[in-house]
Amino acid sequence: AQKVTQAQTEISVVEKEDVTLDCVYETRDTTYYLFWYKQPPSGELVFLIRRNSFDEQNEISGRYSWNFQKSTSSFNFTITASQVVDSAVYFCALFPDRGSTLGRLYFGRGTQLTVWP
Amino acid sequence: DGGITQSPKYLFRKEGQNVTLSCEQNLNHDAMYWYRQDPGQGLRLIYYSQIVNDFQKGDIAEGYSVSREKKESFPLTVTSAQKNPTAFYLCASSMGGGGQPQHFGDGTRLSIL
């Protein structure tokens, strides 16, 4: 079975605080991809990052960083020095890759992040 | 600019009525997807298509239908059999396979009159 769990439904922080969004996944596939998407109040989902199952290097992009640990099946997302514009719903998603073009994403339920000024 | 266009932005349905949500993409993507979003439920997959004239049911296909007559277009019909259609509907596309990122439209909010 494929499953993504985002245990934090809502998080509130004050501007400039660091915040970590947790993501735990379940899959029996050996090859898979993990994603993070941001959904601002306007509604569209914005792609943030993709990681494949063979690349456990952490990644940093500006104030964003991602920590992928296969040992704990986690792909956590940290925002450093949060800003009001970071307020959004964040989704973690899993794509099991079975070597064909037929594939789909499995989404977590999302974490609503609110950053207060 | 390349992207995904969903229309209309807001849609109202009367009891017993079928309504069709439009999704068009000019990204030359092979794969297209329809999701339903309810508060606290995340995104649930309704239907997806990897190639023209072929599509697969997702997790909540009952009460919905789709067609894929052109690569650029993947309309979703919400039929009268869907008893609780009020939700936010998102269309997405991707290159298909290999975990390519999905690109999303702005969504259609459907409500019951």
XYZ file of C-alpha atoms in Angstrom:
230
model
C 0.000 0.000 0.000
C 1.070 3.548 -0.669
C 0.508 6.134 2.017
C 1.708 9.595 2.989
C 1.125 10.937 6.477
C 1.384 14.578 7.441
C 0.565 14.437 11.117
C 0.570 18.220 11.612
C -2.775 19.556 10.463
C -2.056 23.174 11.367
C 1.036 25.057 12.486
C 1.226 28.696 13.558
C 4.479 30.586 13.971
C 5.569 34.168 14.277
C 7.615 35.721 11.520
C 11.343 34.873 11.552
C 10.803 31.634 13.423
C 12.042 28.400 11.853
C 9.410 25.756 11.202
C 9.598 22.096 10.155
C 6.805 20.286 8.359
C 6.847 16.540 8.826
C 6.159 13.910 6.175
C 6.228 10.149 6.660
C 5.589 7.779 3.780
C 4.897 4.085 3.266
C 5.706 2.107 0.152
C 7.065 -1.305 -0.789
C 8.474 -0.027 -4.050
C 12.247 0.347 -4.158
C 12.126 3.134 -6.703
C 9.970 6.120 -5.929
C 9.901 9.896 -5.878
C 8.901 12.278 -3.127
C 7.506 15.748 -3.676
C 6.550 18.860 -1.786
C 3.923 21.263 -3.112
C 2.734 24.622 -1.786
C -0.889 25.747 -2.074
C -1.295 29.475 -1.372
C -4.741 30.958 -0.687
C -5.246 31.501 -4.424
C -5.624 27.725 -4.805
C -3.148 26.472 -7.370
C -0.477 23.999 -6.274
C 3.104 25.072 -6.785
C 5.817 22.447 -7.171
C 8.708 22.929 -4.705
C 10.965 19.886 -4.893
C 11.319 16.302 -6.138
C 13.590 13.676 -4.613
C 14.205 10.132 -5.873
C 14.593 7.190 -3.535
C 18.279 6.731 -4.319
C 19.305 10.267 -3.443
C 19.373 10.920 0.275
C 21.336 14.126 0.085
C 19.691 16.978 1.871
C 18.813 19.945 -0.266
C 18.767 23.643 0.469
C 17.152 26.312 -1.656
C 17.275 29.737 -0.087
C 15.255 29.599 3.124
C 13.908 26.136 2.280
C 15.620 22.857 3.130
C 14.595 19.230 2.897
C 15.782 16.269 4.960
C 15.217 12.861 3.350
C 15.849 9.817 5.562
C 15.022 6.389 4.160
C 15.731 4.750 7.509
C 12.745 6.507 9.032
C 10.740 6.887 5.770
C 10.619 10.614 6.270
C 10.971 13.626 4.004
C 10.742 16.700 6.215
C 10.644 20.292 5.044
C 12.121 23.195 6.998
C 11.530 26.880 6.407
C 14.141 29.093 8.012
C 13.271 32.628 9.112
C 9.635 32.249 8.071
C 7.771 35.091 6.394
C 4.103 35.964 6.113
C 4.225 34.988 2.417
C 5.037 31.430 3.483
C 1.489 31.058 4.803
C -0.077 28.271 2.750
C -1.054 24.631 2.798
C 1.910 22.362 2.131
C 1.495 18.902 0.658
C 3.904 16.007 0.639
C 3.392 13.395 -2.090
C 4.753 10.011 -3.162
C 5.171 8.648 -6.712
C 5.995 4.914 -6.897
C 7.967 4.337 -10.079
C 7.242 0.974 -11.668
C 9.104 1.675 -14.871
C 6.093 2.462 -17.015
C 4.448 5.680 -18.044
C 1.372 4.763 -16.033
C 1.833 6.340 -12.653
C 0.189 8.578 -10.098
C 0.870 10.644 -7.028
C -0.281 9.816 -3.528
C -0.817 12.959 -1.458
C -0.785 13.545 2.254
C -3.621 15.558 3.764
C -1.527 18.702 3.949
C -0.295 21.022 6.688
C -1.760 24.513 6.992
C 1.066 26.878 7.911
C 0.183 30.327 9.211
C 2.945 32.849 9.737
C 1.935 35.847 11.844
C 3.639 39.222 11.498
C 2.994 31.409 -21.715
C 2.631 27.673 -21.280
C 0.299 26.442 -18.621
C -2.939 24.802 -17.598
C -6.240 26.594 -17.904
C -9.273 25.524 -15.939
C -12.697 27.003 -16.501
C -14.932 28.196 -15.122
C -13.438 29.402 -11.850
C -16.801 29.054 -10.095
C -19.629 26.738 -11.082
C -23.040 26.061 -9.658
C -25.022 22.898 -10.165
C -28.696 22.260 -9.725
C -30.014 18.974 -8.413
C -30.065 16.290 -11.102
C -27.877 18.239 -13.464
C -24.624 17.190 -15.117
C -21.883 19.805 -15.328
C -18.581 19.762 -17.181
C -15.340 21.292 -15.965
C -12.827 22.255 -18.602
C -9.073 21.648 -18.453
C -6.710 22.642 -21.272
C -2.916 22.533 -21.314
C -0.374 23.832 -23.821
C 2.670 22.260 -22.178
C 2.692 19.296 -24.577
C 2.337 16.988 -21.587
C 1.225 13.405 -22.115
C -0.378 12.818 -18.732
C -3.347 14.666 -17.221
C -5.087 14.296 -13.872
C -8.209 15.404 -12.019
C -8.255 15.842 -8.243
C -10.936 16.734 -5.777
C -10.068 18.737 -2.669
C -12.265 18.933 0.405
C -11.315 20.729 3.625
C -9.003 18.538 5.687
C -8.997 15.759 3.060
C -6.035 16.695 0.970
C -6.170 15.865 -2.736
C -7.989 12.775 -3.908
C -7.489 11.426 -7.414
C -10.615 11.127 -9.564
C -9.298 10.107 -13.000
C -6.024 10.221 -14.873
C -4.900 9.740 -18.430
C -1.484 8.915 -19.848
C -2.355 9.040 -23.547
C -5.157 10.156 -25.843
C -8.282 7.965 -25.804
C -7.194 6.170 -22.644
C -7.815 6.945 -18.969
C -7.896 5.193 -15.612
C -10.088 5.532 -12.551
C -8.534 7.020 -9.481
C -9.649 6.597 -5.895
C -13.031 8.344 -6.117
C -14.241 7.939 -9.726
C -17.874 7.139 -8.916
C -20.208 9.857 -10.155
C -17.633 11.348 -12.518
C -16.714 10.796 -16.157
C -13.897 12.030 -18.394
C -12.771 11.977 -22.004
C -9.380 12.427 -23.649
C -9.994 13.056 -27.324
C -7.117 15.499 -27.662
C -3.756 15.624 -25.960
C -4.405 19.177 -24.783
C -7.825 18.626 -23.247
C -9.176 16.518 -20.374
C -12.724 17.612 -19.425
C -14.380 16.274 -16.285
C -18.139 15.745 -16.068
C -19.737 15.698 -12.655
C -22.868 13.638 -13.114
C -26.110 13.658 -11.147
C -24.935 10.379 -9.604
C -22.346 12.305 -7.604
C -24.399 13.101 -4.524
C -21.934 15.397 -2.815
C -20.188 17.352 -5.585
C -19.445 20.524 -3.635
C -15.643 20.774 -3.645
C -12.607 22.388 -5.206
C -11.468 20.597 -8.372
C -7.896 20.726 -9.596
C -6.547 19.616 -12.943
C -2.878 18.765 -13.446
C -0.554 17.595 -16.186
C 2.925 16.142 -16.409
C 5.365 14.669 -18.892
C 4.298 11.274 -17.594
C 6.389 8.531 -16.000
C 9.599 8.792 -14.040
C 8.048 10.883 -11.332
C 7.877 14.036 -13.419
C 6.408 16.968 -11.449
C 2.751 17.685 -12.009
C 1.752 21.204 -12.948
C -1.600 22.427 -11.682
C -4.331 24.738 -12.890
C -6.011 27.361 -10.728
C -8.957 25.133 -9.917
C -12.750 25.222 -10.235
C -14.970 25.622 -7.204
C -18.235 23.742 -7.649
C -21.236 24.412 -5.459
C -24.784 23.090 -5.289
C -27.705 25.488 -5.709
